[in-house]
Short mmCIF file of C-alpha atoms in Angstrom, two decimals:
data_model
loop_
_atom_site.label_atom_id
_atom_site.label_comp_id
_atom_site.label_asym_id
_atom_site.label_seq_id
_atom_site.Cartn_x
_atom_site.Cartn_y
_atom_site.Cartn_z
CA MET D 6 27.99 9.63 -26.45
CA ALA D 7 24.96 7.99 -25.01
CA ARG D 8 24.17 6.27 -21.66
CA HIS D 9 22.67 2.74 -21.75
CA LEU D 10 19.81 1.86 -19.39
CA LEU D 11 18.87 -1.82 -18.86
CA VAL D 12 15.09 -2.50 -18.57
CA PRO D 13 14.64 -5.84 -16.97
CA GLY D 14 11.80 -8.20 -17.61
CA ARG D 15 9.41 -10.01 -14.89
CA GLY D 16 12.17 -12.22 -13.26
CA ARG D 17 15.31 -11.53 -11.76
CA PRO D 18 17.95 -12.40 -14.36
CA GLY D 19 20.90 -14.99 -13.43
CA PRO D 20 24.42 -14.20 -13.53
CA GLU D 21 25.03 -15.49 -16.80
CA HIS D 22 22.08 -13.64 -18.52
CA TRP D 23 23.39 -11.29 -21.28
CA MET D 24 21.96 -8.26 -19.32
CA VAL D 25 23.83 -8.86 -16.31
CA ARG D 26 26.98 -9.70 -18.36
CA TRP D 27 26.51 -6.48 -20.05
CA ALA D 28 26.09 -4.37 -16.84
CA GLY D 29 29.13 -5.99 -15.43
CA ALA D 30 31.27 -5.25 -18.46
CA HIS D 31 30.20 -1.68 -19.28
CA SER D 32 30.33 0.88 -16.75
CA ASP D 33 27.89 3.29 -18.63
CA TYR D 34 25.20 0.43 -18.43
CA GLN D 35 22.78 1.09 -15.48
CA TRP D 36 19.79 -0.83 -14.43
CA ALA D 37 16.18 0.91 -14.82
CA PRO D 38 15.32 -0.42 -12.25
CA HIS D 39 17.63 -2.88 -10.78
CA PRO D 40 16.04 -6.27 -11.40
CA PRO D 41 13.43 -6.38 -8.73
CA GLY D 42 12.17 -10.16 -9.68
CA SER D 43 8.51 -11.02 -9.52
CA PRO D 44 5.82 -9.71 -9.30
CA PHE D 45 6.23 -7.48 -12.34
CA VAL D 46 4.05 -4.40 -11.65
CA LEU D 47 3.83 -2.17 -14.85
CA GLU D 48 3.19 1.33 -12.99
CA GLU D 49 6.21 0.67 -10.73
CA ARG D 50 8.28 -0.34 -13.42
CA VAL D 51 7.37 2.68 -15.74
CA ALA D 52 7.87 5.12 -13.05
CA ALA D 53 11.50 3.71 -12.20
CA LEU D 54 12.32 3.95 -15.83
CA HIS D 55 10.99 7.46 -15.89
CA ALA D 56 13.18 8.36 -13.06
CA ALA D 57 16.27 6.82 -14.25
CA ILE D 58 15.81 8.53 -18.00
CA MET D 59 15.06 11.98 -16.34
CA ALA D 60 18.02 11.62 -13.90
CA ASP D 61 20.11 12.87 -16.78
CA ASP D 62 19.99 15.16 -19.81
CA GLU D 63 22.47 12.90 -21.76
CA PRO D 64 20.52 10.83 -24.25
CA ALA D 65 19.77 6.99 -23.22
CA VAL D 66 19.60 4.07 -25.20
CA LEU D 67 17.08 1.73 -23.61
CA ILE D 68 17.71 -1.94 -23.73
CA ALA D 69 14.83 -4.06 -22.63
CA HIS D 70 13.92 -7.62 -22.50
CA SER D 71 10.65 -9.45 -22.19
CA ALA D 72 8.18 -7.58 -19.97
CA GLY D 73 11.00 -4.61 -19.93
CA CYS D 74 9.89 -3.94 -23.53
CA ILE D 75 6.27 -3.29 -22.17
CA ALA D 76 7.58 -0.87 -19.65
CA THR D 77 9.76 0.92 -22.39
CA VAL D 78 6.60 1.29 -24.85
CA THR D 79 4.31 2.30 -21.97
CA TRP D 80 6.74 5.00 -20.85
CA ALA D 81 7.02 6.07 -24.39
CA GLY D 82 3.35 6.58 -24.53
CA ARG D 83 3.00 8.71 -21.46
CA HIS D 84 6.29 10.70 -21.27
CA ALA D 85 8.94 12.51 -23.19
CA GLY D 86 12.84 12.43 -22.40
CA PRO D 87 16.29 12.19 -23.71
CA VAL D 88 15.92 8.74 -25.46
CA TRP D 89 18.16 8.31 -28.37
CA GLY D 90 16.94 4.66 -29.26
CA ALA D 91 15.56 1.33 -27.80
CA LEU D 92 16.53 -2.30 -28.18
CA LEU D 93 13.31 -4.35 -27.52
CA VAL D 94 14.18 -7.95 -27.10
CA THR D 95 11.24 -10.60 -27.34
CA PRO D 96 8.23 -8.42 -25.93
CA PRO D 97 5.52 -10.81 -24.49
CA PRO D 98 2.02 -10.30 -25.47
CA ILE D 99 0.07 -8.76 -22.43
CA ASP D 100 -3.55 -8.62 -23.22
CA GLY D 101 -5.19 -5.07 -22.86
CA VAL D 102 -1.89 -3.52 -21.66
CA VAL D 103 0.56 -3.22 -24.57
CA PRO D 104 0.53 0.40 -26.30
CA ARG D 105 0.45 0.06 -30.32
CA ALA D 106 1.51 3.45 -30.99
CA ARG D 107 4.67 4.77 -32.90
CA LEU D 108 7.73 5.07 -30.73
CA PRO D 109 9.08 8.72 -30.76
CA PHE D 110 12.53 7.37 -31.11
CA ARG D 111 14.58 4.77 -33.29
CA SER D 112 13.87 1.11 -32.33
CA THR D 113 14.97 -2.43 -33.11
CA LEU D 114 12.73 -5.25 -31.96
CA VAL D 115 14.53 -8.59 -31.76
CA ALA D 116 12.25 -11.56 -32.35
CA SER D 117 12.51 -15.45 -32.01
CA ARG D 118 10.78 -17.90 -34.13
CA THR D 119 10.66 -20.41 -31.01
CA ASP D 120 9.58 -18.01 -28.22
CA PRO D 121 7.64 -19.83 -25.61
CA TYR D 122 5.72 -17.04 -24.66
CA SER D 123 4.81 -15.37 -28.00
CA THR D 124 4.58 -15.98 -31.85
CA PHE D 125 6.66 -14.48 -34.65
CA ALA D 126 3.51 -13.02 -36.08
CA LYS D 127 2.91 -11.09 -33.02
CA PHE D 128 6.51 -9.70 -32.79
CA GLU D 129 6.01 -8.59 -36.44
CA ARG D 130 2.70 -6.64 -35.48
CA TYR D 131 4.54 -4.90 -32.51
CA ALA D 132 7.54 -3.96 -34.96
CA ALA D 133 4.91 -2.51 -37.45
CA ASP D 134 2.91 -0.77 -34.79
CA TRP D 135 6.04 0.64 -32.92
CA GLY D 136 7.81 1.50 -36.04
CA ALA D 137 10.60 -0.59 -35.01
CA GLU D 138 13.32 -2.59 -37.23
CA LEU D 139 12.51 -6.13 -36.84
CA VAL D 140 15.66 -8.50 -36.43
CA ASP D 141 14.65 -12.30 -36.89
CA ALA D 142 17.03 -13.91 -34.43
CA GLY D 143 15.92 -17.52 -35.55
CA ASP D 144 15.58 -20.35 -33.30
CA ALA D 145 16.62 -18.45 -29.92
CA GLY D 146 13.81 -19.18 -27.45
CA HIS D 147 13.07 -16.32 -25.39
CA LEU D 148 16.75 -15.07 -25.66
CA ASP D 149 17.32 -15.79 -22.08
CA THR D 150 19.80 -18.00 -20.21
CA ALA D 151 17.61 -20.94 -20.44
CA SER D 152 17.89 -20.57 -24.29
CA GLY D 153 21.48 -20.28 -24.21
CA TYR D 154 22.06 -16.54 -24.16
CA GLY D 155 24.71 -15.84 -21.56
CA PRO D 156 27.00 -13.94 -24.27
CA TRP D 157 25.14 -12.43 -27.19
CA PRO D 158 27.41 -10.40 -29.31
CA ASP D 159 24.69 -10.03 -32.24
CA GLY D 160 22.79 -8.08 -29.51
CA GLU D 161 26.04 -5.87 -28.56
CA ARG D 162 26.20 -5.23 -32.14
CA LEU D 163 22.46 -4.07 -32.19
CA VAL D 164 22.97 -1.64 -29.37
CA ALA D 165 26.01 -0.27 -31.27
CA ALA D 166 23.99 0.66 -34.11
CA LEU D 167 21.36 2.35 -32.27
CA GLY D 168 24.27 4.87 -30.71
#
């Protein structure tokens, strides 16, 4: 049995966002860190994620959205810890910051063909660099509340497949 750590993006997700819904529906889902809102400070997010991962010996499944994906892959490039796998949802391009090394754990990257912050080709490059399975979500915007993603059962199935 793995624990689940939610790694939020830049902003504070609203009450209908799929991450907030999952946190409320699953007692084993914890924020890493609790959504602080803007600004996104990568070093603070990586430190908070490291603390959450190391707080328990039980393996974790990381569930990251947007800039939370960047915190996740940055953590993986600097640290080791009990991580079973990661779901990386619509990682944005951040020039000069994004590690490109293969991740040391299983990962799935969910890509949208209509993300306003990135292109499908950039998602494909991230997936190849990180060794992640690429899932084409189609016309899904940024997979956030504004794109119609409160409930996201396909995402829950992807998490279950990770362990």
